[in-house]
mmCIF file of C-alpha atoms in Angstrom:
data_model
loop_
_atom_site.group_PDB
_atom_site.id
_atom_site.type_symbol
_atom_site.label_atom_id
_atom_site.label_comp_id
_atom_site.label_asym_id
_atom_site.label_seq_id
_atom_site.Cartn_x
_atom_site.Cartn_y
_atom_site.Cartn_z
ATOM 1 C CA MET A 298 19.820 8.930 15.018
ATOM 2 C CA SER A 299 18.774 12.223 16.744
ATOM 3 C CA VAL A 300 16.340 12.525 19.272
ATOM 4 C CA ILE A 301 14.719 15.271 17.435
ATOM 5 C CA PHE A 302 14.375 13.247 13.953
ATOM 6 C CA VAL A 303 12.678 10.785 15.370
ATOM 7 C CA VAL A 304 10.480 12.251 17.295
ATOM 8 C CA LYS A 305 9.727 14.475 13.593
ATOM 9 C CA LEU A 306 9.571 10.899 11.889
ATOM 10 C CA LYS A 307 6.428 9.811 14.613
ATOM 11 C CA VAL A 308 5.186 13.333 14.205
ATOM 12 C CA LYS A 309 4.953 12.297 10.324
ATOM 13 C CA CYS A 310 3.905 9.089 10.392
ATOM 14 C CA VAL A 311 1.189 9.755 13.489
ATOM 15 C CA ILE A 312 -0.074 12.892 10.500
ATOM 16 C CA SER A 313 -0.677 10.364 7.946
ATOM 17 C CA VAL A 314 -2.588 8.022 9.818
ATOM 18 C CA LEU A 315 -4.801 10.710 10.689
ATOM 19 C CA VAL A 316 -5.100 12.146 6.967
ATOM 20 C CA ALA A 317 -5.651 8.659 6.116
ATOM 21 C CA LYS A 318 -8.593 8.306 8.574
ATOM 22 C CA GLY A 319 -9.847 11.702 7.389
ATOM 23 C CA THR A 320 -9.601 10.603 3.625
ATOM 24 C CA SER A 321 -11.890 7.601 4.348
ATOM 25 C CA LYS A 322 -14.187 9.490 6.274
ATOM 26 C CA THR A 323 -14.438 12.454 3.535
ATOM 27 C CA PHE A 324 -15.237 9.263 0.655
ATOM 28 C CA ILE A 325 -17.203 7.438 2.311
ATOM 29 C CA VAL A 326 -19.731 10.259 3.661
ATOM 30 C CA PHE A 327 -19.967 11.609 0.029
ATOM 31 C CA GLY A 328 -20.491 7.492 -1.113
ATOM 32 C CA LEU A 329 -23.003 6.159 1.399
ATOM 33 C CA GLY A 330 -24.832 9.673 1.154
ATOM 34 C CA THR A 331 -25.003 9.374 -2.980
ATOM 35 C CA VAL A 332 -27.005 5.307 -1.662
ATOM 36 C CA ALA A 333 -28.731 7.040 0.273
ATOM 37 C CA GLN A 334 -30.116 9.470 -1.666
ATOM 38 C CA VAL A 335 -30.993 6.444 -4.348
ATOM 39 C CA VAL A 336 -32.277 4.543 -1.438
ATOM 40 C CA THR A 337 -35.160 5.911 0.207
ATOM 41 C CA GLY A 338 -36.089 8.200 -2.604
ATOM 42 C CA ASN A 339 -37.133 6.028 -4.486
ATOM 43 C CA GLY A 340 -35.402 7.148 -7.953
ATOM 44 C CA VAL A 341 -36.996 10.424 -6.923
ATOM 45 C CA PHE A 342 -32.579 11.494 -6.411
ATOM 46 C CA GLY A 343 -30.582 9.260 -8.992
ATOM 47 C CA GLU A 344 -30.839 5.865 -9.867
ATOM 48 C CA TYR A 345 -27.306 3.155 -9.949
ATOM 49 C CA PHE A 346 -25.422 5.506 -12.549
ATOM 50 C CA SER A 347 -25.787 8.432 -9.662
ATOM 51 C CA ILE A 348 -24.263 6.082 -6.995
ATOM 52 C CA ASN A 349 -21.423 5.306 -9.907
ATOM 53 C CA VAL A 350 -20.659 9.295 -10.279
ATOM 54 C CA GLY A 351 -21.307 9.818 -6.751
ATOM 55 C CA PHE A 352 -18.150 6.903 -5.682
ATOM 56 C CA GLY A 353 -16.380 8.757 -8.574
ATOM 57 C CA LEU A 354 -16.483 12.352 -7.701
ATOM 58 C CA SER A 355 -15.825 11.026 -3.432
ATOM 59 C CA VAL A 356 -12.928 9.119 -4.404
ATOM 60 C CA ALA A 357 -11.225 11.877 -6.685
ATOM 61 C CA MET A 358 -12.604 14.316 -3.419
ATOM 62 C CA GLY A 359 -10.204 11.757 -1.506
ATOM 63 C CA VAL A 360 -7.745 12.376 -3.498
ATOM 64 C CA HIS A 361 -6.899 15.946 -3.222
ATOM 65 C CA VAL A 362 -7.421 15.769 0.595
ATOM 66 C CA GLY A 363 -5.112 12.919 1.851
ATOM 67 C CA GLY A 364 -2.683 13.279 -1.890
ATOM 68 C CA LYS A 365 0.137 15.061 -0.728
ATOM 69 C CA VAL A 366 0.409 14.359 3.393
ATOM 70 C CA SER A 367 -0.906 10.595 3.257
ATOM 71 C CA GLY A 368 -0.846 9.548 -0.193
ATOM 72 C CA ALA A 369 -4.511 9.413 -0.651
ATOM 73 C CA HIS A 370 -4.595 6.059 1.075
ATOM 74 C CA MET A 371 -7.922 5.140 1.032
ATOM 75 C CA ASN A 372 -8.230 1.131 0.031
ATOM 76 C CA ALA A 373 -6.748 -1.434 2.114
ATOM 77 C CA ALA A 374 -6.142 -3.308 -1.147
ATOM 78 C CA VAL A 375 -3.754 -0.742 -2.193
ATOM 79 C CA SER A 376 -2.198 0.186 0.997
ATOM 80 C CA PHE A 377 -0.405 -4.106 0.274
ATOM 81 C CA THR A 378 -0.048 -3.527 -3.353
ATOM 82 C CA MET A 379 1.904 -0.257 -2.098
ATOM 83 C CA CYS A 380 4.039 -2.371 -0.016
ATOM 84 C CA VAL A 381 5.047 -4.902 -2.096
ATOM 85 C CA PHE A 382 6.700 -2.383 -4.422
ATOM 86 C CA GLY A 383 8.293 -0.670 -1.757
ATOM 87 C CA ARG A 384 6.333 2.440 -2.215
ATOM 88 C CA LEU A 385 4.630 2.373 1.459
ATOM 89 C CA ARG A 386 6.896 0.828 4.941
ATOM 90 C CA TRP A 387 5.587 -2.749 5.858
ATOM 91 C CA LYS A 388 4.897 -1.706 9.536
ATOM 92 C CA MET A 389 2.862 0.838 8.098
ATOM 93 C CA PHE A 390 0.148 -0.916 6.132
ATOM 94 C CA PRO A 391 -1.580 -1.829 9.773
ATOM 95 C CA LEU A 392 -2.013 1.433 11.068
ATOM 96 C CA TYR A 393 -3.090 2.816 7.445
ATOM 97 C CA VAL A 394 -5.764 -0.781 6.919
ATOM 98 C CA PHE A 395 -7.004 0.350 11.022
ATOM 99 C CA ALA A 396 -6.809 4.049 9.760
ATOM 100 C CA GLN A 397 -9.688 3.335 6.598
ATOM 101 C CA PHE A 398 -11.645 1.228 8.957
ATOM 102 C CA LEU A 399 -12.450 3.157 11.443
ATOM 103 C CA GLY A 400 -12.624 6.746 8.791
ATOM 104 C CA SER A 401 -15.223 4.293 6.884
ATOM 105 C CA PHE A 402 -16.634 3.037 10.333
ATOM 106 C CA LEU A 403 -17.331 6.566 11.190
ATOM 107 C CA ALA A 404 -19.244 7.496 7.821
ATOM 108 C CA ALA A 405 -21.337 4.571 8.017
ATOM 109 C CA GLY A 406 -22.753 5.919 11.768
ATOM 110 C CA THR A 407 -22.315 9.681 10.101
ATOM 111 C CA ILE A 408 -24.225 8.571 6.913
ATOM 112 C CA PHE A 409 -27.022 6.388 9.721
ATOM 113 C CA LEU A 410 -27.394 9.340 11.636
ATOM 114 C CA LEU A 411 -28.108 12.185 8.714
ATOM 115 C CA TYR A 412 -30.704 10.261 7.042
ATOM 116 C CA TYR A 413 -31.816 8.458 10.198
ATOM 117 C CA ASP A 414 -35.208 9.474 9.973
ATOM 118 C CA ALA A 415 -35.332 9.020 5.819
ATOM 119 C CA ILE A 416 -34.291 4.834 6.592
ATOM 120 C CA HIS A 417 -37.037 4.800 8.767
ATOM 121 C CA HIS A 418 -39.488 6.395 7.103
ATOM 122 C CA TYR A 419 -38.329 4.203 3.818
ATOM 123 C CA CYS A 420 -38.551 0.965 5.566
ATOM 124 C CA GLY A 421 -41.177 1.953 8.358
ATOM 125 C CA GLY A 422 -38.342 0.810 10.829
ATOM 126 C CA ASN A 423 -37.751 -2.917 9.799
ATOM 127 C CA PHE A 424 -34.566 -2.607 9.513
ATOM 128 C CA THR A 425 -33.174 -6.211 6.602
ATOM 129 C CA VAL A 426 -30.327 -6.905 4.777
ATOM 130 C CA SER A 427 -32.769 -8.665 1.951
ATOM 131 C CA GLY A 428 -35.796 -8.312 0.267
ATOM 132 C CA PRO A 429 -37.788 -5.460 -1.269
ATOM 133 C CA LYS A 430 -37.677 -2.689 1.183
ATOM 134 C CA ALA A 431 -34.128 -3.583 2.406
ATOM 135 C CA THR A 432 -31.104 -0.664 3.266
ATOM 136 C CA ALA A 433 -28.202 -2.413 4.680
ATOM 137 C CA GLY A 434 -27.245 -2.006 0.785
ATOM 138 C CA ILE A 435 -27.650 1.513 1.348
ATOM 139 C CA PHE A 436 -24.190 0.898 3.190
ATOM 140 C CA ALA A 437 -22.242 -2.422 2.371
ATOM 141 C CA THR A 438 -22.317 -3.900 -0.712
ATOM 142 C CA TYR A 439 -24.153 -7.838 -1.759
ATOM 143 C CA PRO A 440 -23.801 -9.647 -4.106
ATOM 144 C CA ALA A 441 -27.086 -9.618 -6.355
ATOM 145 C CA PRO A 442 -29.472 -12.936 -5.353
ATOM 146 C CA PHE A 443 -28.708 -14.784 -8.806
ATOM 147 C CA ILE A 444 -24.459 -14.478 -7.674
ATOM 148 C CA SER A 445 -22.787 -17.539 -7.030
ATOM 149 C CA ILE A 446 -19.995 -17.444 -4.601
ATOM 150 C CA TYR A 447 -17.515 -18.408 -7.687
ATOM 151 C CA THR A 448 -18.624 -16.048 -9.714
ATOM 152 C CA GLY A 449 -18.321 -13.504 -6.587
ATOM 153 C CA PHE A 450 -15.312 -13.935 -5.867
ATOM 154 C CA PHE A 451 -13.887 -13.522 -9.188
ATOM 155 C CA ASP A 452 -16.397 -10.516 -9.805
ATOM 156 C CA GLN A 453 -14.322 -9.106 -6.641
ATOM 157 C CA VAL A 454 -10.590 -10.150 -7.802
ATOM 158 C CA LEU A 455 -11.369 -9.075 -11.155
ATOM 159 C CA GLY A 456 -12.436 -5.407 -10.263
ATOM 160 C CA THR A 457 -9.377 -4.986 -7.842
ATOM 161 C CA ALA A 458 -7.056 -5.940 -10.080
ATOM 162 C CA MET A 459 -8.253 -3.447 -13.029
ATOM 163 C CA LEU A 460 -8.166 -0.686 -10.009
ATOM 164 C CA LEU A 461 -4.910 -1.489 -9.166
ATOM 165 C CA LEU A 462 -3.553 -2.049 -12.731
ATOM 166 C CA CYS A 463 -4.890 1.452 -13.401
ATOM 167 C CA LEU A 464 -3.677 3.483 -10.790
ATOM 168 C CA MET A 465 0.047 1.680 -11.185
ATOM 169 C CA ALA A 466 -0.205 2.747 -15.305
ATOM 170 C CA LEU A 467 -1.787 6.325 -13.581
ATOM 171 C CA ALA A 468 1.359 6.809 -10.987
ATOM 172 C CA ASP A 469 4.109 5.607 -13.299
ATOM 173 C CA GLN A 470 6.090 8.666 -14.693
ATOM 174 C CA ARG A 471 7.834 5.736 -17.501
ATOM 175 C CA ASN A 472 4.402 5.323 -19.282
ATOM 176 C CA GLN A 473 2.013 8.145 -19.702
ATOM 177 C CA PRO A 474 0.531 9.431 -16.670
ATOM 178 C CA VAL A 475 -1.639 12.234 -15.656
ATOM 179 C CA VAL A 476 -1.271 15.490 -16.264
ATOM 180 C CA PRO A 477 -0.031 17.794 -13.360
ATOM 181 C CA ARG A 478 -2.346 17.302 -10.275
ATOM 182 C CA GLY A 479 -4.464 15.701 -12.316
ATOM 183 C CA GLU A 480 -4.806 12.539 -10.065
ATOM 184 C CA PRO A 481 -7.943 13.226 -8.858
ATOM 185 C CA VAL A 482 -9.580 13.315 -11.860
ATOM 186 C CA GLY A 483 -7.955 10.333 -13.323
ATOM 187 C CA VAL A 484 -8.165 8.104 -10.172
ATOM 188 C CA GLY A 485 -12.148 9.612 -9.934
ATOM 189 C CA LEU A 486 -12.688 8.714 -14.084
ATOM 190 C CA LEU A 487 -11.164 5.217 -13.209
ATOM 191 C CA VAL A 488 -13.778 4.274 -10.321
ATOM 192 C CA LEU A 489 -16.705 5.454 -11.835
ATOM 193 C CA LEU A 490 -15.559 3.066 -15.315
ATOM 194 C CA ILE A 491 -15.547 -0.113 -13.000
ATOM 195 C CA GLY A 492 -18.603 0.817 -11.592
ATOM 196 C CA VAL A 493 -20.442 1.455 -15.050
ATOM 197 C CA SER A 494 -18.838 -1.786 -16.346
ATOM 198 C CA LEU A 495 -18.003 -4.448 -13.273
ATOM 199 C CA GLY A 496 -20.321 -2.766 -10.739
ATOM 200 C CA SER A 497 -23.891 -4.847 -11.425
ATOM 201 C CA ASN A 498 -23.148 -8.677 -9.989
ATOM 202 C CA SER A 499 -22.357 -7.232 -6.221
ATOM 203 C CA GLY A 500 -21.678 -3.197 -5.998
ATOM 204 C CA TYR A 501 -17.697 -3.330 -7.251
ATOM 205 C CA ALA A 502 -17.127 -2.689 -3.461
ATOM 206 C CA ILE A 503 -12.900 -2.815 -4.712
ATOM 207 C CA ASN A 504 -12.056 -2.610 -0.905
ATOM 208 C CA PRO A 505 -11.467 -4.601 1.647
ATOM 209 C CA THR A 506 -11.574 -0.978 4.469
ATOM 210 C CA ARG A 507 -14.805 0.679 2.808
ATOM 211 C CA ASP A 508 -16.932 -2.300 3.138
ATOM 212 C CA LEU A 509 -15.777 -3.877 6.118
ATOM 213 C CA GLY A 510 -16.486 -1.204 8.030
ATOM 214 C CA PRO A 511 -19.234 -0.364 7.535
ATOM 215 C CA ARG A 512 -20.678 -3.516 7.547
ATOM 216 C CA VAL A 513 -19.745 -3.998 10.880
ATOM 217 C CA PHE A 514 -21.742 -0.936 11.002
ATOM 218 C CA THR A 515 -24.767 -1.824 10.381
ATOM 219 C CA LEU A 516 -24.851 -4.910 12.543
ATOM 220 C CA MET A 517 -23.835 -2.921 15.652
ATOM 221 C CA ALA A 518 -27.153 -0.484 14.452
ATOM 222 C CA GLY A 519 -29.865 -2.823 13.926
ATOM 223 C CA TRP A 520 -29.414 -5.450 11.005
ATOM 224 C CA GLY A 521 -27.746 -7.709 13.125
ATOM 225 C CA MET A 522 -25.733 -10.914 11.847
ATOM 226 C CA ASP A 523 -27.221 -11.359 8.502
ATOM 227 C CA VAL A 524 -25.414 -8.697 7.224
ATOM 228 C CA PHE A 525 -23.014 -11.199 7.265
ATOM 229 C CA ARG A 526 -24.632 -14.505 7.168
ATOM 230 C CA ASN A 527 -26.422 -13.112 4.109
ATOM 231 C CA SER A 528 -26.396 -14.385 0.763
ATOM 232 C CA HIS A 529 -24.394 -17.681 0.902
ATOM 233 C CA ASN A 530 -21.982 -16.683 3.514
ATOM 234 C CA TYR A 531 -20.725 -14.068 1.177
ATOM 235 C CA GLN A 532 -19.077 -11.998 2.721
ATOM 236 C CA ILE A 533 -15.854 -13.965 2.512
ATOM 237 C CA ARG A 534 -15.974 -11.844 -0.839
ATOM 238 C CA SER A 535 -15.394 -8.348 1.134
ATOM 239 C CA VAL A 536 -11.945 -9.345 2.247
ATOM 240 C CA THR A 537 -11.138 -10.967 -1.127
#
């Protein structure tokens, strides 16, 4: 193996990881921005369906940004599945997960800065996880107060399983794949479908790094440990 080949391979890996970070940040900025508008606007700038549309379109844009370079890896569960099926090397998995986490963390910081005044005005500067003026849900997903940990666990397993099943079907050339260059639209519609059908219990995180990065950011930005303690120690579902 020549030195030039090794260098090119390492450069390609670095570029893929950087694109994975950028892709994650792109889709999370748009997604969290949609939630921020809905929450701080008191329904004037949209409602729950707006969030579903926003995340569907943001995922589609993320696939456009990084699809040809990094495979548009924006979800640790998807990256893990690709490794299991031999479509991604295992040594790339921790790098992609770190890039996804970093991208989502930076995206949360971006939205926090952009909407800081609106968030502060909405909650009076009292950053809380639960209650009538809770704002932590702008960044991470939280279960409805009536949801048990067992229902929540099943909710996340089912949502993620449906996501992976449909993604594999969309990409399967032996099946009936989407039209050429139609992958972003197909994936975006899939996320929209999951949101409008499986999202009300706990916000359909279906993505460990999408949830964990912003959750850690809110821990550091003033919401405190309640972002992990709230709702029956329910944070376990974000890494299900």
